[in-house]
């Protein structure tokens, strides 16, 4: 795994970062094993979030035998106020069992009012600033799914790193945010390199991003085979050929006008349907257990809520990508019912 020196923070990081969200779904032993395997493959950049339940704790245990100075630990808080953010920083340090965190981010700063809120006098940012002065964190970053919010944050001087969705399906907003970060000398981390689970072709997805200067992709890892495949792509990286470009175009056409960026602008729905979650159904059906998909959990609940869509159209008016949400709701419900019937028939 090659390394790159980030321009603003000066951190020397692996070309690909380990994303710590999916390890919540596996047991501690497997999580520790997959983190260690990733480190042994040359990854030194690990990202998680205070809100990802057991993730920080698993990472803390996995890194215990590795020299701390060789690791770049990144995590984030969803807190919006000073007090909660400070509590989260202390908790992250405890869970990682470390004296400092390399990058601490404000997590999912969803829209401009939230950006204003975290930057207020007693907002979460002030806790990060204080922790940085005290040496508890080294760099301050921000993550967002909101295009305008990320652009606004990228123009500010207070953030050193930006985490934003970027992949070859939803590439225009990522390109714009990356360009704004480059102008302002902010390090750019790409989340959702596999389109949030919509893309199957890891080779194309990672070669697309790794060929763009200044982009460090983070990938959520659950199995050793996943990180082995991605590390191999990075180790033998080649430029995209005309054939690759054609294949990218074919995949983008196939996904067509149904690609949800999960920006949440369509919410709230008067029927409380969690539209972005419903639009991620394919990923749940591919990666989650039958119990998680067809049991009494959030997936089944969301699909049931979607059956009650009144077709009021409020969501479609708000979606900046003009997605045909009402039609997609019906398709997702039908997809779920088919998958459930097949599972019950033992197929
Ligand atoms: S449906 Fe549209 S507005 Fe809602 S999360 Fe998806 S892309 Fe964003
Ligand atoms: S059209 Fe359906 S999903 Fe969209 S806001 Fe109305 S009830 Fe909710």
XYZ file of C-alpha atoms and ligand atoms in Angstrom:
363
model
C 0.000 0.000 0.000
C 1.452 3.354 -1.060
C 1.360 6.403 1.174
C 0.697 10.062 0.498
C 1.498 13.177 2.516
C -1.583 15.323 3.043
C -1.013 18.947 2.139
C -2.761 20.765 4.997
C -2.284 18.449 7.959
C 1.052 17.071 6.746
C -0.018 13.555 7.804
C 1.562 10.661 5.945
C -1.386 8.338 5.262
C -2.048 5.171 3.301
C -3.737 5.822 -0.079
C -6.839 4.111 1.293
C -8.403 4.552 4.715
C -10.162 1.888 6.775
C -13.793 2.840 7.443
C -14.972 1.603 10.836
C -18.749 1.602 10.364
C -19.341 -2.018 9.239
C -17.341 -3.625 12.075
C -20.304 -2.819 14.319
C -22.090 -5.698 12.592
C -19.526 -8.379 13.473
C -18.275 -9.751 16.767
C -15.235 -8.363 18.594
C -12.861 -11.167 17.631
C -13.626 -10.860 13.918
C -13.499 -7.055 14.076
C -10.074 -7.038 15.715
C -8.801 -9.601 13.204
C -9.983 -7.571 10.178
C -8.502 -4.323 11.547
C -5.144 -6.013 12.215
C -5.189 -7.621 8.779
C -5.777 -4.186 7.201
C -2.871 -2.710 9.172
C -0.656 -5.606 8.101
C -1.584 -4.849 4.466
C -0.182 -1.341 4.907
C -3.223 0.697 5.889
C -2.355 3.203 8.604
C -5.403 5.470 8.385
C -8.434 4.362 10.384
C -11.690 6.262 10.575
C -14.736 5.714 12.722
C -17.259 7.758 14.684
C -18.244 8.201 18.268
C -21.762 7.163 17.278
C -20.741 3.839 15.688
C -21.492 1.931 18.917
C -18.669 -0.597 19.524
C -16.409 0.530 16.667
C -14.032 2.822 18.577
C -13.611 0.197 21.302
C -12.812 -2.571 18.797
C -10.274 -0.317 17.091
C -8.681 0.529 20.452
C -8.160 -3.164 21.183
C -6.907 -3.949 17.663
C -4.232 -1.227 17.652
C -2.906 -1.971 21.145
C 0.167 -3.825 19.815
C 1.004 -1.345 17.031
C 3.313 1.654 17.503
C 0.931 4.594 17.987
C 3.087 7.006 15.979
C 2.630 4.868 12.852
C -1.165 5.101 13.011
C -3.432 7.925 11.935
C -6.662 7.715 13.929
C -9.702 9.668 12.812
C -13.097 9.824 14.447
C -16.076 12.161 14.649
C -18.839 13.472 16.850
C -22.456 14.157 15.975
C -22.635 16.559 18.929
C -23.681 20.068 18.060
C -22.843 21.731 21.396
C -19.581 22.244 23.323
C -20.406 20.080 26.348
C -21.456 16.950 24.446
C -18.603 17.298 21.956
C -16.079 17.497 24.814
C -17.608 14.397 26.418
C -17.343 12.568 23.085
C -13.678 13.525 22.635
C -12.841 12.146 26.082
C -14.817 8.985 25.373
C -13.047 8.471 22.027
C -9.628 8.839 23.711
C -10.666 6.300 26.322
C -12.016 3.810 23.807
C -8.952 4.101 21.568
C -6.784 3.977 24.699
C -4.583 6.737 23.344
C -3.358 10.148 24.450
C -4.310 11.919 21.203
C -6.467 11.563 18.101
C -5.003 12.650 14.782
C -8.186 13.913 13.117
C -11.420 14.751 14.935
C -14.353 15.642 12.750
C -17.746 17.188 13.177
C -19.907 14.353 11.891
C -22.610 14.717 9.241
C -22.988 18.476 9.312
C -26.154 18.108 7.310
C -27.172 21.616 6.297
C -26.231 25.275 6.586
C -28.190 25.924 9.839
C -26.340 22.975 11.453
C -23.033 24.387 10.189
C -23.921 27.716 11.834
C -24.967 25.900 15.009
C -21.688 23.969 15.436
C -19.700 27.149 14.839
C -21.608 29.205 17.420
C -19.755 30.377 20.544
C -20.822 27.313 22.571
C -21.023 25.007 19.592
C -19.229 21.691 19.096
C -16.418 23.334 17.135
C -15.267 25.247 20.233
C -14.727 21.919 22.050
C -12.590 20.616 19.178
C -10.587 23.846 19.155
C -9.970 23.595 22.903
C -9.019 19.907 22.634
C -6.595 20.772 19.846
C -4.927 23.445 21.986
C -4.626 20.876 24.795
C -2.988 18.366 22.433
C -5.854 15.863 22.687
C -6.571 16.123 18.972
C -4.208 17.188 16.218
C -6.424 18.273 13.344
C -10.045 19.364 12.989
C -12.213 18.110 10.153
C -15.797 18.003 9.006
C -17.968 15.432 7.261
C -21.123 16.186 5.322
C -23.472 14.720 2.716
C -24.891 18.139 1.863
C -23.432 19.663 -1.284
C -23.968 23.334 -0.390
C -22.942 22.722 3.234
C -19.713 20.998 2.216
C -18.952 23.799 -0.260
C -19.518 26.407 2.453
C -17.316 24.491 4.941
C -14.610 24.048 2.296
C -14.371 27.820 1.968
C -13.770 28.318 5.701
C -10.382 28.482 7.326
C -11.263 26.470 10.413
C -11.394 22.970 8.888
C -8.283 21.058 7.880
C -9.983 17.970 6.423
C -13.235 17.345 4.571
C -15.052 14.027 4.222
C -17.644 13.980 1.453
C -19.252 11.297 -0.793
C -17.388 10.847 -4.059
C -17.660 8.010 -6.560
C -18.065 7.711 -10.302
C -21.858 7.684 -10.152
C -22.327 10.865 -8.117
C -19.163 12.538 -9.324
C -20.158 16.148 -10.078
C -20.805 17.320 -6.466
C -17.640 15.507 -5.315
C -15.608 17.227 -8.032
C -16.897 20.624 -6.957
C -16.221 20.039 -3.257
C -12.763 18.656 -4.048
C -11.981 21.733 -6.176
C -13.086 24.049 -3.339
C -10.929 22.068 -0.886
C -7.943 22.305 -3.223
C -8.315 26.086 -3.469
C -8.441 26.363 0.323
C -5.749 23.745 0.952
C -8.060 21.312 2.783
C -7.360 17.559 2.730
C -10.139 15.606 0.990
C -11.425 12.197 2.064
C -13.878 10.412 -0.229
C -16.629 8.467 1.489
C -18.966 6.037 -0.283
C -16.381 5.040 -2.927
C -18.645 2.093 -3.831
C -21.695 4.324 -4.197
C -22.953 3.341 -0.752
C -23.107 -0.320 -1.827
C -24.663 0.263 -5.265
C -21.447 -0.542 -7.154
C -20.107 -4.084 -7.485
C -16.951 -3.310 -9.419
C -14.331 -2.412 -6.770
C -11.594 -2.342 -9.386
C -13.233 0.462 -11.381
C -14.550 2.286 -8.313
C -11.125 2.530 -6.658
C -9.099 3.094 -9.804
C -11.458 5.985 -10.631
C -10.753 7.653 -7.260
C -7.084 6.724 -6.882
C -6.306 8.335 -10.215
C -7.588 11.696 -8.967
C -4.807 13.654 -7.204
C -5.646 14.746 -3.687
C -8.377 12.155 -3.047
C -8.004 9.640 -0.221
C -10.912 7.159 -0.253
C -12.226 5.530 2.898
C -13.882 2.170 2.574
C -16.041 0.411 5.119
C -14.532 -3.010 5.770
C -16.119 -6.059 7.324
C -14.221 -9.027 5.838
C -10.494 -9.683 5.262
C -11.203 -10.576 1.609
C -12.635 -7.074 0.980
C -9.526 -5.244 2.120
C -7.255 -7.747 0.337
C -9.009 -7.016 -2.969
C -8.811 -3.253 -2.488
C -5.182 -3.310 -1.332
C -4.291 -5.296 -4.444
C -6.040 -2.725 -6.664
C -4.006 0.030 -5.031
C -0.742 -1.911 -5.204
C -1.089 -2.488 -8.946
C -2.833 0.772 -9.814
C -3.149 1.661 -13.498
C -4.808 4.593 -15.285
C -8.324 4.217 -16.590
C -8.428 3.056 -20.197
C -11.016 3.936 -22.845
C -12.594 0.533 -22.164
C -12.833 1.367 -18.433
C -14.433 4.737 -19.234
C -16.986 2.993 -21.441
C -17.765 0.516 -18.675
C -18.201 3.382 -16.185
C -20.637 5.054 -18.585
C -22.530 1.786 -19.005
C -22.859 1.337 -15.211
C -23.924 4.955 -14.711
C -26.575 4.513 -17.451
C -27.772 1.312 -15.826
C -28.193 2.963 -12.412
C -29.687 5.865 -14.336
C -32.024 8.258 -12.602
C -32.393 6.070 -9.520
C -29.193 6.948 -7.621
C -29.991 8.304 -4.171
C -27.116 10.282 -2.585
C -28.701 9.953 0.874
C -28.435 13.696 1.416
C -31.805 13.653 3.270
C -33.068 16.867 1.674
C -36.323 15.037 0.848
C -37.176 14.709 4.557
C -39.300 15.092 6.578
C -41.972 12.920 5.026
C -45.441 13.492 6.543
C -45.811 9.700 6.806
C -42.385 9.412 8.515
C -40.962 7.270 5.728
C -37.173 7.252 5.965
C -36.710 7.709 2.218
C -32.866 7.531 2.075
C -32.922 4.286 4.067
C -35.559 2.815 1.756
C -33.463 3.827 -1.244
C -30.558 1.906 0.244
C -32.577 -1.303 0.364
C -30.476 -3.097 -2.272
C -27.423 -2.722 -0.033
C -29.243 -4.056 3.028
C -30.513 -7.052 1.066
C -27.003 -7.730 -0.252
C -25.020 -7.319 2.952
C -27.253 -7.809 5.981
C -28.541 -11.036 7.493
C -32.055 -12.343 6.835
C -32.907 -11.527 10.448
C -31.784 -7.910 9.987
C -33.700 -7.578 6.706
C -36.863 -9.576 7.350
C -37.089 -9.522 11.165
C -38.733 -6.763 13.174
C -35.891 -4.269 12.600
C -35.614 -0.886 10.922
C -35.565 -2.308 7.376
C -38.934 -4.095 7.661
C -40.366 -1.107 9.523
C -39.269 1.327 6.814
C -40.723 -0.850 4.057
C -44.021 -1.065 5.948
C -44.110 2.709 6.338
C -43.457 3.040 2.597
C -46.635 1.048 1.915
C -48.450 4.013 3.442
C -46.986 6.606 1.023
C -49.834 8.974 0.102
C -47.988 10.175 -3.008
C -48.230 13.760 -1.756
C -45.066 14.589 -3.734
C -43.447 16.794 -1.054
C -40.275 14.701 -1.124
C -39.927 14.931 -4.907
C -40.169 18.713 -4.756
C -37.294 18.807 -2.269
C -34.976 16.251 -3.883
C -32.171 18.230 -5.591
C -31.539 15.295 -7.949
C -35.128 15.075 -9.207
C -35.449 11.437 -8.223
C -38.831 9.849 -8.945
C -39.199 8.953 -5.255
C -42.840 7.833 -5.407
C -42.073 5.361 -8.180
C -38.891 4.253 -6.381
C -40.865 3.618 -3.186
C -43.102 1.209 -5.091
C -40.129 -0.498 -6.726
C -38.374 -0.875 -3.367
C -41.456 -2.330 -1.690
C -41.847 -4.816 -4.586
C -38.140 -5.701 -4.400
C -38.411 -6.321 -0.659
C -41.529 -8.478 -0.988
C -39.890 -10.570 -3.716
C -36.682 -11.053 -1.676
C -38.673 -11.967 1.431
C -40.829 -14.468 -0.481
C -37.722 -16.068 -1.973
C -36.089 -16.259 1.451
C -39.202 -17.892 2.918
C -39.258 -20.421 0.090
C -35.602 -21.188 0.912
C -34.217 -19.911 -2.398
S -34.198 10.889 -2.401
Fe -33.122 12.723 -3.141
S -33.203 14.155 -1.442
Fe -33.722 12.161 -0.613
S -31.816 11.375 0.156
Fe -32.038 10.597 -1.930
S -30.986 12.057 -3.232
Fe -31.276 13.049 -1.238
S -44.768 11.199 -1.564
Fe -44.761 9.534 -0.052
S -42.629 9.410 0.567
Fe -42.868 11.386 -0.436
S -43.289 12.829 1.239
Fe -45.266 12.125 0.442
S -45.822 10.371 1.708
Fe -43.633 10.758 2.020
